[in-house]
Amino acid sequence: MNSVAIKALSEQHIINTYGSRNIVFVRGQGATLWDADGKEYLDFFAGIAVVGLGHCHPAVTEAIREQAGTLVHVSNLYHTLPAVDLAALLCEHTFADKWFFANCGATAIETGLKLARRYWHLKGTPKPGLIAMNQSFHGRTLAAISATGQPKYHEGFAPLVSPITHVEFNNLAAVEAAITPETGAIIMELIQGEGGVRVATEAFAKGVRDLCTSKNILLILDEVQTGIGRTGRLFAHEHYGITPDILCTAKGLGNGVPIGAMGCTDEVATGFSPGSHATTFGGNPLCAAAANATLKEILKPGFLDNVEKTGARFLSKLKDLAGKHSTITVVRGKGLMIGVESREPVAPVIQSMLAQGIVCGPAGPNVLRFVPPLIVTNSQVDRVVSALDAALGAA
Ligand SMILES: *Cc1c(COP(=O)(O)O)cnc(C)c1O
C-alpha cells in the first residue's frame, strides 16, 4: 500500500489527536528511515528521543527475538529474570536502591507522584502539595498534565489534580516562595524537552536540591527525555552533581519498546507496600529484555563520551549557523538534545527539512528540536547542519 492509501485509512479509523500527518514510515535502520513510497530520510528525531541506539539495533532486535520465543508476559504476581536484571543494572549505575517498572513516561511520573504522596502519608505528616515548573511537560495522564506547566495541555480537562503550584523555571526565589507546610514534593526536568529545550542552570538545580533537603521535601526529577544517555551521561543529573529522591525515566530505555521506570532510595521506597501500586504490563519480560540490551550498549566504555563529543560539535556548528541567520535567537542543549529557537514559527523549517530527507521536530511553536539517535556520525551531523542552512535560507 502506498502512503496515500495508508493515510486515508488512518484518518478513517484512528482518532485524530496528532493533527495532520503526511508521511508513512515503514522501515528503519540505524539513523535511516524509509517511507511507504521508498523515500529515504536521515532521522534526527529518533521517535522523540526514543531510539537512542538507532532503529533496529542488532543487540536489541536479538534480545527481543530471543525473549519473544521464551516468555513474553506473565503477571507481576511472579518474579521474572529480565526485570530483576534490569533493576539491578539500573541500581548499579544510579543513586537509586529500588525500581518500579511502568509502561511509559506518564505512568512513571504518575508512579513518582503517588509515591511522594503516600510516603508522607505513612510518615504521619500528609503533604500532598506539589511544586512544578512553568513550561514543563510531564505526560498525559491526569496527574501528569496537572503537573505540566503549559495551559494548552489542560484545556478541557478540569478539574485537575491539586494542590499544584507552578513557578518560573530557573528562578530559585520563586520556588522558595512557593513552599508551604503542605509541600511534599518538587518535580522538574533538568532540560525541559517539550517546553523548548530549556536547560536548568547549575545554581538552580543545586538550589532546588538544597531547598528540598533543608525543608524535608522530595525532589522528583523527570528524566523521561533527558535520561538513558541523551545528554552524554546516563542521566542528566550527573552533570549537576545532584541526585533526586525519585527519578522517572522512559523514552530511550527500551530503544523503542514501551517501558518506563521510577527509581528511588530505600527510604523513599517505604512509601509503597504490597497492594499500594501496580501495573499489568510494567517491566514485562519482553520490554525488560529490550531495555537490558539497550542499557548494556549505552554503558559500553566510550559510548557516552562519544555522545558528549558529537553533541558538542553539533551544538557549536548550529551556533555558527545562528550567526548567519538572524531569525535564530539562541541554540541550546546538552549532548544530543538540542533546541534551536527562532523568531518565527518553525513548522515551515521542519517541512523544508523533510523535503530534504531529514526528520527533526518542534519543541513548542518556535523551537526546532534535534534529538537524534545517539549513534549519529559527524558526517550525518554535517548533512543536517547544511540542510538547516538551506531551510533557513528558504524560510
Ligand atoms: C515524553 C515525556 C513524558 C511522557 O512520556 P510518555 O511516554 O509519552 O507518557 C514525560 N516527561 C517528559 C519530560 C517527557 O519528555
Short mmCIF file of C-alpha atoms and ligand atoms in Angstrom, two decimals:
data_model
loop_
_atom_site.label_atom_id
_atom_site.label_comp_id
_atom_site.label_asym_id
_atom_site.label_seq_id
_atom_site.Cartn_x
_atom_site.Cartn_y
_atom_site.Cartn_z
CA MET A 1 0.00 0.00 0.00
CA ASN A 2 1.31 3.47 -0.82
CA SER A 3 1.33 6.35 1.62
CA VAL A 4 -1.83 7.98 0.22
CA ALA A 5 -3.87 4.82 0.78
CA ILE A 6 -2.45 4.24 4.28
CA LYS A 7 -3.06 7.87 5.23
CA ALA A 8 -6.70 7.64 4.10
CA LEU A 9 -7.29 4.51 6.20
CA SER A 10 -5.55 6.11 9.17
CA GLU A 11 -7.76 9.18 9.00
CA GLN A 12 -10.83 6.97 8.77
CA HIS A 13 -10.03 4.74 11.73
CA ILE A 14 -7.63 6.48 14.13
CA ILE A 15 -8.80 9.33 16.37
CA ASN A 16 -7.11 12.48 15.20
CA THR A 17 -5.14 13.64 18.23
CA TYR A 18 -1.95 14.19 16.25
CA GLY A 19 -3.07 16.71 13.65
CA SER A 20 -2.27 16.37 10.00
CA ARG A 21 0.30 13.71 9.22
CA ASN A 22 1.60 13.11 5.74
CA ILE A 23 4.42 10.61 5.97
CA VAL A 24 4.07 6.86 6.49
CA PHE A 25 7.26 5.21 7.72
CA VAL A 26 7.72 1.54 7.00
CA ARG A 27 11.32 0.67 7.87
CA GLY A 28 14.29 1.89 9.86
CA GLN A 29 17.95 1.00 10.21
CA GLY A 30 20.41 2.98 12.32
CA ALA A 31 19.68 6.67 11.73
CA THR A 32 17.89 5.96 8.45
CA LEU A 33 14.13 5.70 7.87
CA TRP A 34 12.21 4.78 4.72
CA ASP A 35 8.66 5.83 3.92
CA ALA A 36 5.94 3.84 2.14
CA ASP A 37 6.92 5.39 -1.19
CA GLY A 38 10.56 4.35 -0.85
CA LYS A 39 11.97 7.77 0.07
CA GLU A 40 14.95 7.69 2.44
CA TYR A 41 15.31 10.01 5.45
CA LEU A 42 18.04 10.79 7.97
CA ASP A 43 16.31 10.61 11.34
CA PHE A 44 17.34 13.36 13.78
CA PHE A 45 14.25 12.97 15.96
CA ALA A 46 14.53 9.28 16.92
CA GLY A 47 10.83 8.93 17.66
CA ILE A 48 11.12 11.82 20.16
CA ALA A 49 14.40 10.86 21.83
CA VAL A 50 13.47 7.19 22.00
CA VAL A 51 15.57 5.21 19.55
CA GLY A 52 18.93 6.07 21.10
CA LEU A 53 20.80 3.17 19.55
CA GLY A 54 19.22 3.79 16.17
CA HIS A 55 16.44 1.84 14.52
CA CYS A 56 16.53 -1.95 14.79
CA HIS A 57 19.84 -2.09 16.65
CA PRO A 58 21.05 -5.68 16.26
CA ALA A 59 21.63 -6.27 20.00
CA VAL A 60 18.12 -5.05 20.89
CA THR A 61 16.48 -6.86 17.98
CA GLU A 62 18.22 -10.07 19.02
CA ALA A 63 17.16 -9.63 22.66
CA ILE A 64 13.55 -9.04 21.59
CA ARG A 65 13.64 -12.04 19.25
CA GLU A 66 15.14 -14.31 21.90
CA GLN A 67 12.71 -13.17 24.60
CA ALA A 68 9.73 -13.35 22.23
CA GLY A 69 10.48 -17.04 21.80
CA THR A 70 10.99 -17.65 25.53
CA LEU A 71 8.44 -15.72 27.59
CA VAL A 72 6.67 -12.50 26.60
CA HIS A 73 4.46 -11.88 29.60
CA VAL A 74 3.35 -13.15 32.96
CA SER A 75 1.66 -11.09 35.63
CA ASN A 76 3.58 -9.09 38.19
CA LEU A 77 2.35 -11.60 40.78
CA TYR A 78 5.51 -13.51 39.78
CA HIS A 79 9.20 -12.71 39.53
CA THR A 80 10.87 -12.68 36.12
CA LEU A 81 14.58 -12.55 35.38
CA PRO A 82 14.69 -9.74 32.76
CA ALA A 83 13.05 -7.26 35.18
CA VAL A 84 15.38 -8.28 38.02
CA ASP A 85 18.42 -7.92 35.76
CA LEU A 86 17.22 -4.51 34.61
CA ALA A 87 16.59 -3.23 38.13
CA ALA A 88 20.00 -4.49 39.29
CA LEU A 89 21.74 -2.81 36.34
CA LEU A 90 19.93 0.48 36.99
CA CYS A 91 20.80 0.30 40.69
CA GLU A 92 24.45 -0.33 39.85
CA HIS A 93 24.63 2.82 37.73
CA THR A 94 22.44 5.28 39.67
CA PHE A 95 21.77 6.65 43.14
CA ALA A 96 18.61 4.53 43.34
CA ASP A 97 18.27 1.46 45.56
CA LYS A 98 14.97 0.24 44.17
CA TRP A 99 12.89 0.49 40.96
CA PHE A 100 9.31 0.19 39.82
CA PHE A 101 8.67 -0.50 36.15
CA ALA A 102 5.89 1.29 34.31
CA ASN A 103 4.72 1.37 30.70
CA CYS A 104 5.83 4.80 29.54
CA GLY A 105 6.87 8.24 30.76
CA ALA A 106 3.49 9.35 32.03
CA THR A 107 2.99 6.20 34.10
CA ALA A 108 6.50 6.50 35.53
CA ILE A 109 5.65 10.10 36.54
CA GLU A 110 2.28 9.01 37.92
CA THR A 111 4.14 6.41 40.00
CA GLY A 112 6.55 9.03 41.35
CA LEU A 113 3.77 11.44 42.25
CA LYS A 114 1.79 8.72 44.02
CA LEU A 115 4.88 7.51 45.87
CA ALA A 116 5.63 11.02 47.18
CA ARG A 117 2.09 11.39 48.48
CA ARG A 118 1.99 8.02 50.13
CA TYR A 119 5.46 8.42 51.64
CA TRP A 120 4.38 11.47 53.61
CA HIS A 121 1.03 9.88 54.42
CA LEU A 122 2.78 6.89 56.02
CA LYS A 123 5.12 9.25 57.91
CA GLY A 124 2.03 10.68 59.58
CA THR A 125 2.65 14.13 58.06
CA PRO A 126 0.50 14.19 54.91
CA LYS A 127 1.90 16.78 52.47
CA PRO A 128 0.03 16.39 49.16
CA GLY A 129 1.26 19.69 47.73
CA LEU A 130 3.44 19.68 44.64
CA ILE A 131 5.57 22.44 43.12
CA ALA A 132 6.19 22.20 39.37
CA MET A 133 7.76 24.46 36.76
CA ASN A 134 6.25 26.69 34.12
CA GLN A 135 6.74 25.30 30.58
CA SER A 136 7.36 21.82 31.98
CA PHE A 137 5.98 18.66 30.42
CA HIS A 138 5.32 15.50 32.40
CA GLY A 139 3.00 13.42 30.22
CA ARG A 140 -0.70 12.98 29.51
CA THR A 141 -2.31 11.18 32.44
CA LEU A 142 -4.50 13.43 34.55
CA ALA A 143 -1.88 13.87 37.30
CA ALA A 144 0.88 14.32 34.71
CA ILE A 145 -0.96 17.07 32.79
CA SER A 146 -1.78 18.68 36.12
CA ALA A 147 1.93 18.83 36.93
CA THR A 148 2.69 20.02 33.39
CA GLY A 149 3.21 23.79 33.38
CA GLN A 150 1.63 24.56 30.00
CA PRO A 151 -2.04 25.64 29.94
CA LYS A 152 -2.59 24.25 26.41
CA TYR A 153 -2.39 20.71 27.83
CA HIS A 154 -5.03 21.49 30.48
CA GLU A 155 -7.74 22.82 28.21
CA GLY A 156 -11.00 20.94 28.66
CA PHE A 157 -9.69 18.59 31.36
CA ALA A 158 -10.63 20.46 34.55
CA PRO A 159 -10.78 19.81 37.42
CA LEU A 160 -7.09 18.99 37.55
CA VAL A 161 -5.23 17.15 40.30
CA SER A 162 -4.38 19.54 43.13
CA PRO A 163 -2.77 21.14 45.04
CA ILE A 164 -0.07 22.02 42.48
CA THR A 165 1.74 25.36 42.27
CA HIS A 166 3.64 26.30 39.12
CA VAL A 167 6.63 28.60 39.35
CA GLU A 168 9.13 30.13 36.96
CA PHE A 169 11.86 27.70 35.84
CA ASN A 170 15.41 28.70 36.81
CA ASN A 171 14.07 31.08 39.46
CA LEU A 172 15.11 29.73 42.85
CA ALA A 173 13.47 32.54 44.81
CA ALA A 174 10.15 31.69 43.15
CA VAL A 175 10.48 28.04 44.20
CA GLU A 176 11.35 29.01 47.76
CA ALA A 177 8.44 31.44 47.96
CA ALA A 178 6.00 28.74 46.79
CA ILE A 179 6.92 26.27 49.54
CA THR A 180 4.22 25.80 52.18
CA PRO A 181 3.88 23.30 55.06
CA GLU A 182 1.84 21.08 52.71
CA THR A 183 4.58 20.89 50.02
CA GLY A 184 5.63 17.25 49.83
CA ALA A 185 7.47 17.23 46.51
CA ILE A 186 9.02 19.35 43.79
CA ILE A 187 9.04 17.96 40.25
CA MET A 188 11.19 19.22 37.40
CA GLU A 189 13.08 18.39 34.26
CA LEU A 190 16.74 19.42 34.15
CA ILE A 191 16.34 20.19 30.48
CA GLN A 192 12.74 21.00 29.63
CA GLY A 193 12.10 19.00 26.47
CA GLU A 194 8.61 19.78 25.14
CA GLY A 195 8.88 23.21 26.75
CA GLY A 196 11.60 24.31 24.31
CA VAL A 197 14.85 22.54 25.28
CA ARG A 198 15.48 24.89 28.21
CA VAL A 199 18.45 23.95 30.35
CA ALA A 200 18.39 24.31 34.14
CA THR A 201 21.26 26.39 35.45
CA GLU A 202 23.59 24.66 37.85
CA ALA A 203 22.73 27.16 40.58
CA PHE A 204 19.02 26.45 40.14
CA ALA A 205 19.34 22.66 40.12
CA LYS A 206 21.63 22.66 43.16
CA GLY A 207 19.49 25.28 44.88
CA VAL A 208 16.30 23.25 44.45
CA ARG A 209 18.10 20.14 45.74
CA ASP A 210 19.28 22.08 48.82
CA LEU A 211 15.80 23.51 49.44
CA CYS A 212 14.30 20.03 49.25
CA THR A 213 16.84 18.70 51.72
CA SER A 214 16.53 21.55 54.18
CA LYS A 215 12.71 21.73 54.06
CA ASN A 216 12.11 17.97 54.03
CA ILE A 217 10.61 17.87 50.53
CA LEU A 218 11.08 15.08 47.98
CA LEU A 219 12.81 16.05 44.74
CA ILE A 220 11.33 14.25 41.74
CA LEU A 221 13.45 14.54 38.61
CA ASP A 222 11.63 13.87 35.36
CA GLU A 223 14.36 12.33 33.22
CA VAL A 224 11.92 10.72 30.83
CA GLN A 225 13.55 12.58 27.95
CA THR A 226 16.97 13.52 29.37
CA GLY A 227 17.75 10.03 30.68
CA ILE A 228 19.40 6.96 29.13
CA GLY A 229 22.40 8.74 27.67
CA ARG A 230 20.59 11.53 25.85
CA THR A 231 22.71 14.33 27.34
CA GLY A 232 26.02 12.46 27.28
CA ARG A 233 25.64 10.99 30.76
CA LEU A 234 23.38 8.11 31.70
CA PHE A 235 21.18 10.67 33.48
CA ALA A 236 21.30 14.46 33.17
CA HIS A 237 21.52 14.98 36.94
CA GLU A 238 25.07 13.62 36.79
CA HIS A 239 26.07 16.86 35.01
CA TYR A 240 24.81 18.82 38.00
CA GLY A 241 26.33 16.75 40.79
CA ILE A 242 22.95 16.24 42.43
CA THR A 243 20.69 13.25 42.97
CA PRO A 244 16.91 13.28 43.30
CA ASP A 245 14.82 11.36 45.81
CA ILE A 246 12.68 10.00 42.99
CA LEU A 247 13.80 9.56 39.38
CA CYS A 248 11.42 8.92 36.50
CA THR A 249 12.63 7.79 33.10
CA ALA A 250 11.26 6.12 29.99
CA LYS A 251 11.70 7.23 26.38
CA GLY A 252 15.15 5.84 25.50
CA LEU A 253 15.04 2.96 27.95
CA GLY A 254 13.73 0.26 25.61
CA ASN A 255 15.10 1.72 22.36
CA GLY A 256 11.51 1.84 21.07
CA VAL A 257 9.87 -0.88 23.13
CA PRO A 258 7.49 0.82 25.60
CA ILE A 259 8.81 0.83 29.15
CA GLY A 260 9.09 3.40 31.93
CA ALA A 261 10.87 3.23 35.26
CA MET A 262 10.84 5.01 38.59
CA GLY A 263 13.79 4.70 40.91
CA CYS A 264 14.24 5.90 44.48
CA THR A 265 16.18 5.37 47.66
CA ASP A 266 15.38 2.52 50.07
CA GLU A 267 13.97 5.11 52.46
CA VAL A 268 11.56 6.64 49.93
CA ALA A 269 10.59 3.17 48.65
CA THR A 270 8.98 2.52 52.05
CA GLY A 271 6.13 4.74 50.78
CA PHE A 272 4.86 1.79 48.74
CA SER A 273 3.81 -1.53 50.22
CA PRO A 274 2.15 -4.63 48.75
CA GLY A 275 -1.04 -3.59 47.01
CA SER A 276 -0.40 0.16 47.02
CA HIS A 277 0.62 0.42 43.36
CA ALA A 278 0.71 -1.95 40.40
CA THR A 279 0.61 -2.37 36.64
CA THR A 280 -0.28 -5.28 34.39
CA PHE A 281 2.43 -4.78 31.79
CA GLY A 282 5.12 -2.76 33.54
CA GLY A 283 8.54 -4.41 33.30
CA ASN A 284 7.25 -7.49 31.49
CA PRO A 285 9.93 -9.87 30.20
CA LEU A 286 9.82 -8.63 26.59
CA CYS A 287 10.16 -4.95 27.44
CA ALA A 288 12.70 -5.56 30.20
CA ALA A 289 14.85 -7.70 27.88
CA ALA A 290 14.87 -4.90 25.29
CA ALA A 291 15.79 -2.39 27.99
CA ASN A 292 18.60 -4.58 29.32
CA ALA A 293 20.09 -4.90 25.85
CA THR A 294 19.74 -1.12 25.30
CA LEU A 295 21.36 -0.16 28.60
CA LYS A 296 24.25 -2.57 28.10
CA GLU A 297 25.11 -0.91 24.79
CA ILE A 298 24.85 2.60 26.25
CA LEU A 299 27.05 1.62 29.19
CA LYS A 300 29.85 0.25 26.98
CA PRO A 301 33.10 2.17 27.52
CA GLY A 302 33.32 5.28 25.35
CA PHE A 303 29.67 5.30 24.21
CA LEU A 304 28.56 8.24 26.37
CA ASP A 305 31.82 10.15 25.78
CA ASN A 306 31.05 9.89 22.11
CA VAL A 307 27.53 11.27 22.63
CA GLU A 308 29.02 14.20 24.51
CA LYS A 309 31.61 14.85 21.78
CA THR A 310 29.21 14.53 18.85
CA GLY A 311 26.68 16.70 20.69
CA ALA A 312 29.20 19.43 21.50
CA ARG A 313 30.34 19.54 17.88
CA PHE A 314 26.72 19.65 16.63
CA LEU A 315 25.88 22.42 19.11
CA SER A 316 28.84 24.54 18.04
CA LYS A 317 28.04 24.08 14.33
CA LEU A 318 24.45 25.15 14.99
CA LYS A 319 25.69 28.18 16.92
CA ASP A 320 27.85 29.12 13.94
CA LEU A 321 24.80 28.78 11.72
CA ALA A 322 22.80 31.01 14.06
CA GLY A 323 25.35 33.75 13.43
CA LYS A 324 24.44 33.59 9.76
CA HIS A 325 20.64 33.59 10.11
CA SER A 326 19.12 36.44 12.07
CA THR A 327 15.85 34.52 12.65
CA ILE A 328 17.71 32.23 15.08
CA THR A 329 17.79 33.76 18.54
CA VAL A 330 19.51 31.04 20.54
CA VAL A 331 20.84 27.49 20.28
CA ARG A 332 20.96 25.44 23.49
CA GLY A 333 21.13 21.93 24.86
CA LYS A 334 23.37 19.21 26.22
CA GLY A 335 24.68 16.12 24.48
CA LEU A 336 22.33 15.14 21.68
CA MET A 337 19.33 17.10 22.96
CA ILE A 338 19.48 20.42 21.17
CA GLY A 339 16.99 23.23 20.60
CA VAL A 340 17.23 26.00 18.02
CA GLU A 341 14.96 28.90 18.91
CA SER A 342 13.62 31.10 16.15
CA ARG A 343 11.76 34.40 15.98
CA GLU A 344 9.41 32.66 13.54
CA PRO A 345 7.26 29.52 13.83
CA VAL A 346 9.45 26.52 12.98
CA ALA A 347 6.80 24.41 11.18
CA PRO A 348 7.92 25.58 7.69
CA VAL A 349 11.55 24.81 8.56
CA ILE A 350 10.57 21.27 9.62
CA GLN A 351 8.71 20.85 6.31
CA SER A 352 11.73 22.04 4.37
CA MET A 353 13.97 19.62 6.29
CA LEU A 354 11.58 16.76 5.48
CA ALA A 355 11.62 17.73 1.82
CA GLN A 356 15.42 17.44 2.04
CA GLY A 357 15.07 13.99 3.62
CA ILE A 358 15.75 14.95 7.23
CA VAL A 359 13.45 14.28 10.17
CA CYS A 360 13.51 16.71 13.09
CA GLY A 361 10.73 18.12 15.23
CA PRO A 362 9.43 21.05 17.23
CA ALA A 363 9.63 21.78 20.95
CA GLY A 364 6.83 24.30 21.07
CA PRO A 365 5.94 26.62 18.16
CA ASN A 366 9.27 28.47 17.91
CA VAL A 367 11.89 25.90 18.77
CA LEU A 368 13.34 23.32 16.45
CA ARG A 369 14.41 20.19 18.31
CA PHE A 370 17.14 17.72 17.41
CA VAL A 371 17.17 14.50 19.44
CA PRO A 372 18.85 12.08 17.00
CA PRO A 373 19.90 8.51 17.68
CA LEU A 374 22.93 8.66 19.97
CA ILE A 375 24.98 6.83 17.34
CA VAL A 376 24.89 9.55 14.67
CA THR A 377 28.18 10.33 12.96
CA ASN A 378 29.87 13.68 12.37
CA SER A 379 29.12 13.46 8.67
CA GLN A 380 25.42 12.92 9.39
CA VAL A 381 25.54 15.95 11.69
CA ASP A 382 27.17 17.97 8.91
CA ARG A 383 24.45 16.94 6.48
CA VAL A 384 21.77 18.15 8.89
CA VAL A 385 23.55 21.45 9.53
CA SER A 386 23.82 22.22 5.82
CA ALA A 387 20.18 21.20 5.24
CA LEU A 388 19.17 23.57 8.02
CA ASP A 389 21.26 26.29 6.44
CA ALA A 390 19.30 25.77 3.21
CA ALA A 391 15.95 25.55 5.04
CA LEU A 392 16.57 28.81 6.91
CA GLY A 393 17.71 30.50 3.74
CA ALA A 394 14.48 29.45 2.06
CA ALA A 395 12.17 30.13 5.03
C1 LIG B 1 7.71 12.34 26.80
C2 LIG B 1 7.76 12.84 28.19
C3 LIG B 1 6.87 12.39 29.18
C4 LIG B 1 5.73 11.46 28.87
O1 LIG B 1 6.17 10.23 28.37
P1 LIG B 1 5.13 9.28 27.60
O2 LIG B 1 5.93 8.04 27.35
O3 LIG B 1 4.71 9.99 26.37
O4 LIG B 1 3.99 9.05 28.52
C5 LIG B 1 7.03 12.85 30.46
N1 LIG B 1 8.02 13.71 30.78
C6 LIG B 1 8.89 14.16 29.86
C7 LIG B 1 9.98 15.09 30.27
C8 LIG B 1 8.78 13.76 28.54
O5 LIG B 1 9.63 14.23 27.61
#
